[in-house]
Short mmCIF file of C-alpha atoms in Angstrom, two decimals:
data_model
loop_
_atom_site.label_atom_id
_atom_site.label_comp_id
_atom_site.label_asym_id
_atom_site.label_seq_id
_atom_site.Cartn_x
_atom_site.Cartn_y
_atom_site.Cartn_z
CA MET A 678 66.49 32.96 76.02
CA HIS A 679 64.57 35.54 74.19
CA ILE A 680 67.64 37.37 73.68
CA ARG A 681 69.10 34.69 71.85
CA ARG A 682 65.99 33.60 69.50
CA ALA A 683 66.24 37.86 68.38
CA GLY A 684 69.40 36.85 67.84
CA TYR A 685 68.87 34.20 65.74
CA VAL A 686 66.35 35.98 63.54
CA PHE A 687 68.21 38.60 63.29
CA LEU A 688 71.07 36.32 61.66
CA LEU A 689 69.21 34.43 59.28
CA LEU A 690 67.41 37.70 58.16
CA PHE A 691 70.50 39.49 57.24
CA LEU A 692 71.47 35.47 55.62
CA PHE A 693 68.88 36.19 53.46
CA LEU A 694 69.40 39.61 52.39
CA SER A 695 73.02 39.32 51.54
CA PHE A 696 71.95 36.34 49.52
CA HIS A 697 69.33 37.84 47.30
CA SER A 698 71.38 40.79 47.03
CA VAL A 699 74.20 37.75 45.82
CA LEU A 700 71.38 37.11 43.20
CA VAL A 701 70.37 40.16 42.36
CA SER A 702 74.38 41.08 41.13
CA ALA A 703 74.23 38.17 39.26
CA ALA A 704 71.21 39.11 37.52
CA GLN A 705 72.20 42.33 36.24
CA SER A 706 76.43 41.24 35.23
CA ASP A 707 74.59 38.93 33.64
CA ALA A 708 72.06 41.67 32.25
CA SER A 709 75.26 43.47 30.84
CA ARG A 710 76.30 40.74 29.12
CA PHE A 711 74.22 39.09 27.11
CA ASN A 712 71.04 41.11 25.45
CA ILE A 713 68.58 38.77 27.17
CA THR A 714 66.17 40.65 23.98
CA LYS A 715 67.56 39.28 21.23
CA ARG A 716 65.85 36.27 19.43
CA TYR A 717 67.07 33.50 17.71
CA LEU A 718 66.21 30.57 14.98
CA TYR A 719 67.40 27.37 13.56
CA VAL A 720 68.04 27.12 10.23
CA GLN A 721 65.17 24.96 8.97
CA PRO A 722 66.06 22.54 5.62
CA GLY A 723 65.57 25.03 2.33
CA GLN A 724 65.21 27.93 4.33
CA THR A 725 66.67 31.04 2.55
CA VAL A 726 67.20 34.84 3.89
CA GLY A 727 64.50 36.53 2.52
CA GLY A 728 62.09 34.62 3.24
CA ILE A 729 62.86 34.58 7.20
CA VAL A 730 62.69 37.61 6.59
CA LYS A 731 59.24 37.68 4.63
CA ALA A 732 57.45 35.38 7.62
CA LEU A 733 58.77 37.37 10.35
CA TYR A 734 58.16 40.65 9.20
CA PRO A 735 54.98 40.63 7.02
CA ASP A 736 53.61 43.92 7.16
CA ASP A 737 57.09 45.65 7.26
CA GLU A 738 58.17 44.91 2.82
CA ALA A 739 59.50 48.69 2.78
CA SER A 740 62.38 47.44 5.18
CA TRP A 741 62.95 43.99 4.18
CA PRO A 742 66.18 44.70 2.23
CA ASP A 743 67.75 46.12 5.35
CA ILE A 744 66.53 43.46 7.84
CA ALA A 745 67.71 40.87 5.29
CA LYS A 746 71.65 42.80 5.27
CA ARG A 747 71.67 42.79 9.13
CA LEU A 748 70.56 39.44 9.24
CA ILE A 749 74.16 38.84 7.00
CA ILE A 750 76.44 41.05 8.85
CA ALA A 751 75.71 39.03 12.23
CA ASN A 752 75.28 35.81 11.16
CA PRO A 753 78.17 35.32 9.02
CA HIS A 754 78.71 30.69 10.82
CA ALA A 755 75.49 30.82 9.17
CA PHE A 756 76.03 30.38 5.77
CA GLU A 757 77.71 28.06 3.03
CA ASN A 758 81.48 29.19 1.92
CA GLY A 759 79.95 32.83 2.71
CA ASN A 760 77.61 32.83 -0.13
CA VAL A 761 74.25 34.35 1.60
CA ASN A 762 71.77 32.47 -0.59
CA LYS A 763 72.96 29.13 0.68
CA MET A 764 71.65 28.05 4.33
CA ILE A 765 73.08 26.27 6.66
CA SER A 766 71.11 23.86 8.16
CA GLY A 767 70.58 23.72 11.51
CA SER A 768 72.59 26.95 11.98
CA ARG A 769 72.11 29.12 14.98
CA ILE A 770 71.38 32.61 14.24
CA GLU A 771 70.26 36.53 15.53
CA ILE A 772 66.75 37.85 14.59
CA PRO A 773 67.18 41.78 13.71
CA ARG A 774 64.50 43.19 16.54
CA LEU A 775 62.45 45.24 14.60
CA GLU A 776 62.85 48.10 17.31
CA THR A 777 66.32 48.62 15.55
CA TYR A 778 64.75 49.62 12.26
CA ALA A 779 61.88 51.78 14.24
CA ALA A 780 64.67 53.62 15.22
CA THR A 781 65.68 54.10 12.24
CA ASP A 782 62.92 54.96 10.73
CA LYS A 783 62.96 58.49 13.19
CA LEU A 784 66.48 59.29 11.43
CA VAL A 785 64.93 59.18 7.98
CA ARG A 786 61.79 60.70 9.09
CA LEU A 787 63.85 63.94 10.13
CA GLU A 788 64.61 63.88 5.41
CA VAL A 789 62.47 66.28 3.38
CA VAL A 790 61.76 63.76 0.69
CA GLY A 791 58.66 66.46 -1.07
CA ASN A 792 57.80 70.17 -0.64
CA VAL A 793 53.94 71.53 -1.32
CA THR A 794 53.86 73.01 -4.17
CA GLN A 795 50.50 75.11 -4.17
CA LYS A 796 47.14 74.40 -1.88
CA ARG A 797 43.87 74.73 -1.09
CA GLY A 798 41.04 74.51 1.34
CA THR A 799 42.06 71.78 4.29
CA THR A 800 45.85 70.30 4.22
CA PHE A 801 47.39 68.04 7.13
CA ALA A 802 49.96 65.31 7.34
CA ILE A 803 50.48 63.17 10.51
CA ASP A 804 53.77 62.07 10.93
CA GLY A 805 55.09 58.76 12.90
CA HIS A 806 55.02 60.26 16.32
CA LYS A 807 51.20 60.81 16.04
CA LYS A 808 51.74 64.98 15.55
CA ARG A 809 49.01 66.78 13.36
CA ARG A 810 50.76 69.91 10.99
CA ASP A 811 48.74 72.05 8.88
CA LEU A 812 50.02 72.09 5.75
CA ASN A 813 51.45 75.39 3.34
CA LYS A 814 52.86 76.05 0.33
CA ASN A 815 55.96 75.48 1.06
CA SER A 816 56.00 73.08 4.33
CA SER A 817 57.89 70.25 3.84
CA VAL A 818 56.68 66.62 3.84
CA TYR A 819 58.82 63.54 5.28
CA VAL A 820 58.53 60.01 4.67
CA GLY A 821 56.06 58.35 7.71
CA ASP A 822 54.09 61.71 7.11
CA ARG A 823 50.23 60.49 6.47
CA LEU A 824 48.70 63.64 4.40
CA PHE A 825 45.30 64.45 4.13
CA THR A 826 42.91 66.32 1.97
CA GLY A 827 39.57 68.04 3.01
CA ALA A 828 36.15 67.99 1.18
CA ASP A 829 37.90 71.37 -0.16
CA GLY A 830 41.26 70.15 0.18
CA PHE A 831 43.61 69.78 -2.78
CA MET A 832 47.43 70.26 -3.31
CA ASN A 833 50.37 70.06 -5.35
CA ILE A 834 53.36 68.05 -4.04
CA LYS A 835 57.23 68.00 -5.74
CA MET A 836 59.02 64.89 -4.82
CA ILE A 837 63.13 65.39 -4.69
CA ASP A 838 63.25 63.66 -7.87
CA ASP A 839 61.06 66.40 -9.43
CA ALA A 840 57.47 63.46 -9.67
CA ARG A 841 54.36 65.67 -9.35
CA ILE A 842 51.68 64.35 -7.41
CA ASP A 843 48.36 65.99 -7.38
CA LEU A 844 46.58 65.63 -4.30
CA ARG A 845 42.73 65.81 -4.28
CA CYS A 846 39.69 66.45 -2.37
CA ASN A 847 39.08 63.51 0.50
CA SER A 848 42.62 61.84 0.09
CA GLU A 849 44.40 59.78 2.30
CA MET A 850 48.08 58.82 1.37
CA LEU A 851 51.37 57.98 3.48
CA ILE A 852 54.55 58.10 2.28
CA GLU A 853 56.08 54.92 2.81
CA HIS A 854 59.62 54.82 1.51
CA TYR A 855 60.72 57.16 -0.76
CA LYS A 856 65.70 58.01 -1.31
CA MET A 857 67.73 58.31 -3.83
CA VAL A 858 70.36 56.51 -4.30
CA GLN A 859 72.79 54.80 -7.24
CA ASP A 860 71.41 51.79 -7.79
CA GLY A 861 68.75 52.01 -5.05
CA ASN A 862 65.92 54.41 -6.22
CA THR A 863 62.37 53.96 -4.16
CA SER A 864 59.24 55.14 -4.40
CA VAL A 865 56.34 53.27 -2.52
CA ILE A 866 53.13 55.69 -1.47
CA ARG A 867 50.24 53.81 0.12
CA LEU A 868 46.94 55.57 -1.29
CA PHE A 869 44.21 54.75 1.48
CA LYS A 870 41.43 56.51 -0.60
CA GLY A 871 41.15 59.32 -2.49
CA SER A 872 42.53 60.80 -6.31
CA LEU A 873 45.51 61.58 -7.54
CA HIS A 874 47.23 62.75 -11.01
CA LYS A 875 50.75 61.78 -10.64
CA VAL A 876 53.79 62.80 -13.38
CA THR A 877 57.15 60.69 -12.62
CA GLY A 878 59.87 62.15 -11.70
CA LYS A 879 63.17 60.34 -12.56
CA ILE A 880 62.57 57.85 -9.81
CA GLY A 881 60.83 54.69 -11.74
CA LYS A 882 62.44 55.51 -15.27
CA ASN A 883 65.93 52.90 -14.13
CA ILE A 884 65.50 48.96 -14.57
CA THR A 885 66.79 49.15 -10.59
CA ASP A 886 63.76 51.25 -9.39
CA ARG A 887 61.76 50.23 -7.15
CA TYR A 888 58.53 52.31 -7.77
CA GLU A 889 54.78 51.72 -5.89
CA LEU A 890 51.78 52.97 -4.72
CA ARG A 891 49.97 50.80 -3.57
CA THR A 892 46.27 50.34 -2.50
CA PRO A 893 43.76 49.07 -1.24
CA VAL A 894 42.49 47.43 -4.47
CA ALA A 895 45.75 46.94 -6.16
CA THR A 896 49.12 47.67 -6.71
CA VAL A 897 50.48 50.76 -9.46
CA GLY A 898 54.44 50.18 -11.03
CA VAL A 899 55.37 52.51 -13.95
CA ARG A 900 57.82 52.85 -16.48
CA GLY A 901 58.12 57.09 -16.79
CA THR A 902 54.64 57.41 -17.12
CA GLU A 903 52.14 60.03 -16.33
CA TYR A 904 48.49 58.68 -14.73
CA SER A 905 45.09 59.64 -12.62
CA LEU A 906 43.67 57.33 -9.83
CA ARG A 907 40.72 57.31 -7.88
CA VAL A 908 40.28 54.46 -5.26
CA LEU A 909 37.68 53.81 -2.35
CA GLN A 910 35.73 57.03 -3.21
CA SER A 911 32.46 56.45 -4.16
CA HIS A 912 30.71 60.41 -3.55
CA GLY A 913 32.15 63.35 -5.68
CA CYS A 914 33.42 66.23 -3.61
CA ASP A 915 35.02 69.43 -4.77
CA GLY A 916 33.26 69.53 -8.15
CA SER A 917 33.83 65.48 -9.38
CA ILE A 918 30.94 63.70 -9.19
CA ASP A 919 29.73 60.56 -7.63
CA VAL A 920 30.32 57.07 -8.95
CA ASN A 921 28.11 53.84 -8.67
CA THR A 922 31.18 51.48 -7.00
CA ASP A 923 34.24 52.37 -4.18
CA GLY A 924 36.76 50.76 -6.60
CA MET A 925 39.34 51.62 -8.29
CA PHE A 926 39.64 53.88 -11.74
CA VAL A 927 42.71 54.88 -13.61
CA LYS A 928 43.69 56.48 -16.68
CA VAL A 929 47.42 56.40 -18.44
CA GLU A 930 47.43 59.94 -20.15
CA LYS A 931 51.87 58.58 -21.15
CA GLY A 932 54.01 56.07 -20.32
CA GLU A 933 52.98 52.78 -19.19
CA ILE A 934 51.57 51.00 -15.98
CA ASP A 935 51.47 47.66 -14.61
CA LEU A 936 48.42 47.15 -12.23
CA SER A 937 49.17 43.86 -9.57
CA ASN A 938 46.37 42.55 -7.60
CA GLY A 939 45.40 38.55 -6.48
CA ALA A 940 43.68 38.55 -10.21
CA GLY A 941 47.03 39.03 -11.79
CA ASP A 942 49.25 41.22 -13.82
CA THR A 943 48.29 43.95 -16.23
CA SER A 944 50.07 46.03 -18.48
CA LEU A 945 47.68 49.87 -18.96
CA GLN A 946 48.72 51.47 -22.67
CA PRO A 947 48.74 55.03 -22.36
CA GLY A 948 45.20 56.89 -23.39
CA THR A 949 43.66 53.53 -21.80
CA ALA A 950 40.99 54.02 -18.62
CA MET A 951 39.97 51.23 -16.28
CA LEU A 952 37.83 50.00 -13.90
CA VAL A 953 39.28 47.96 -10.54
CA ALA A 954 36.09 46.52 -9.12
CA SER A 955 37.75 44.71 -6.25
CA ASN A 956 41.08 43.73 -4.79
CA LYS A 957 40.11 39.64 -5.88
CA THR A 958 39.15 40.99 -9.99
CA GLY A 959 41.05 42.31 -13.12
CA PRO A 960 40.94 45.59 -14.67
CA ILE A 961 38.19 46.21 -17.14
CA ALA A 962 37.83 48.95 -20.18
CA VAL A 963 35.41 51.74 -19.52
CA LYS A 964 34.68 54.48 -20.96
CA VAL A 965 35.98 57.38 -17.94
CA LYS A 966 33.12 61.12 -17.47
CA GLU A 967 34.48 64.33 -16.92
CA GLY A 968 34.74 64.57 -13.64
CA VAL A 969 35.39 61.45 -12.10
CA PHE A 970 38.99 62.51 -12.12
CA GLU A 971 38.65 66.10 -11.51
CA ALA A 972 36.48 68.86 -11.13
CA LEU A 973 33.44 69.75 -13.89
CA LYS A 974 34.14 72.68 -16.37
CA PRO A 975 31.24 74.77 -16.08
CA LYS A 976 29.30 75.04 -19.55
CA PRO A 977 29.61 78.27 -20.46
CA VAL A 978 26.38 81.03 -20.56
CA GLU A 979 24.64 81.17 -23.86
CA THR A 980 22.24 83.67 -24.59
CA PRO A 981 18.67 82.49 -25.62
CA THR A 982 18.04 83.06 -29.53
CA LEU A 983 14.48 83.08 -31.22
CA PRO A 984 13.47 82.04 -34.29
CA VAL A 985 13.32 84.33 -37.49
CA GLU A 986 9.98 83.32 -37.61
CA SER A 987 8.89 84.17 -34.21
CA ILE A 988 10.67 87.96 -34.94
CA SER A 989 7.56 91.01 -35.74
CA PRO A 990 9.11 92.99 -37.54
CA GLU A 991 8.75 96.85 -37.00
CA PRO A 992 5.56 97.96 -38.82
CA VAL A 993 6.60 100.69 -41.51
CA MET A 994 4.53 104.25 -41.32
CA PRO A 995 4.03 105.92 -44.73
CA PRO A 996 5.46 108.48 -45.92
CA PRO A 997 3.93 112.31 -45.34
CA GLU A 998 1.95 113.31 -47.76
CA PRO A 999 3.81 116.45 -49.37
CA GLU A 1000 2.04 119.70 -48.35
CA ASP A 1001 -0.40 121.65 -50.66
CA LYS A 1002 1.14 125.30 -50.81
CA GLY A 1003 -1.06 126.48 -52.93
CA THR A 1004 -4.08 125.78 -50.43
CA SER A 1005 -2.68 127.91 -48.24
CA TRP A 1006 -2.36 130.69 -49.50
CA TRP A 1007 -5.92 131.12 -50.33
CA TRP A 1008 -7.23 130.72 -47.21
CA ILE A 1009 -5.07 133.32 -46.62
CA LEU A 1010 -6.03 135.76 -49.06
CA LEU A 1011 -10.00 134.83 -48.00
CA GLY A 1012 -9.50 135.52 -44.32
CA VAL A 1013 -7.73 138.99 -44.97
CA LEU A 1014 -10.57 139.78 -47.33
CA VAL A 1015 -13.42 138.79 -45.00
CA LEU A 1016 -11.23 141.01 -42.01
CA ALA A 1017 -10.83 144.44 -44.30
CA ALA A 1018 -15.57 143.68 -44.92
CA ALA A 1019 -15.88 143.67 -41.22
#
């Protein structure tokens, strides 16, 4: 009887294991046929591709055009008569995964977008994989690189479009997006803190180009220009002076720039200097002291001079009196006579 019960137990165990293996196989089969990590949503009335992408990926503005393109390709059924500007309400659409773009970015970061032409002091980069490398003359920089300079640091970078960037001391800058393609040149750089001097290259000269230099205070857009900028750096370094604000100083040397923040948009003309105190205040015209954007120039050493009145003239010696040669001969003759008498 005990043997019979044991047989029933083994039979039940065998059936359970067999059924479990069937379920696992089915699940694996479903996983192979369906991507369970895909995301879907139903289009609401009035929604657009741009609005959906911005809402889902608010912190990845540089990738918005690529994400929108993939969303359109993956969901042709969701557009009225193929018009990408008219989405069909109630359509179920597949949303591109952000990981797809992270993988794409890794490939883009292998492309050189600039080279260090000069450097001084501490200069290094941290790439998209959190790996640090020192930057020296002729070092390459890539999309996704976060560039740093120390208190004594400086580097000049020549970009692929011939733009020039002088990144000065105690600065942190991210090359967020940089590419040159027909009708789609893009330069998006983020200056977290510090100061720089920039001469724009080919990107930013065409109306279809996208050029942005972002800071915590305002975003700068340009139209073929040269400018200097200092942000979140109240303490001077490497010869620059202290300032009494953590806002942003900007000086336009050539061309025009557009400033945009929570207070609105402002265009700055050549020769103007402005202070933007925060991301909610507009620019105020200021007179920028020497040493705000670059090191103070050493003053020439002056040799002290005394006033003419304080200079004592050298004493003038009277000329020597002429010697009376006749008197001298009489004394000689007298001496001879005295010797003869003796």
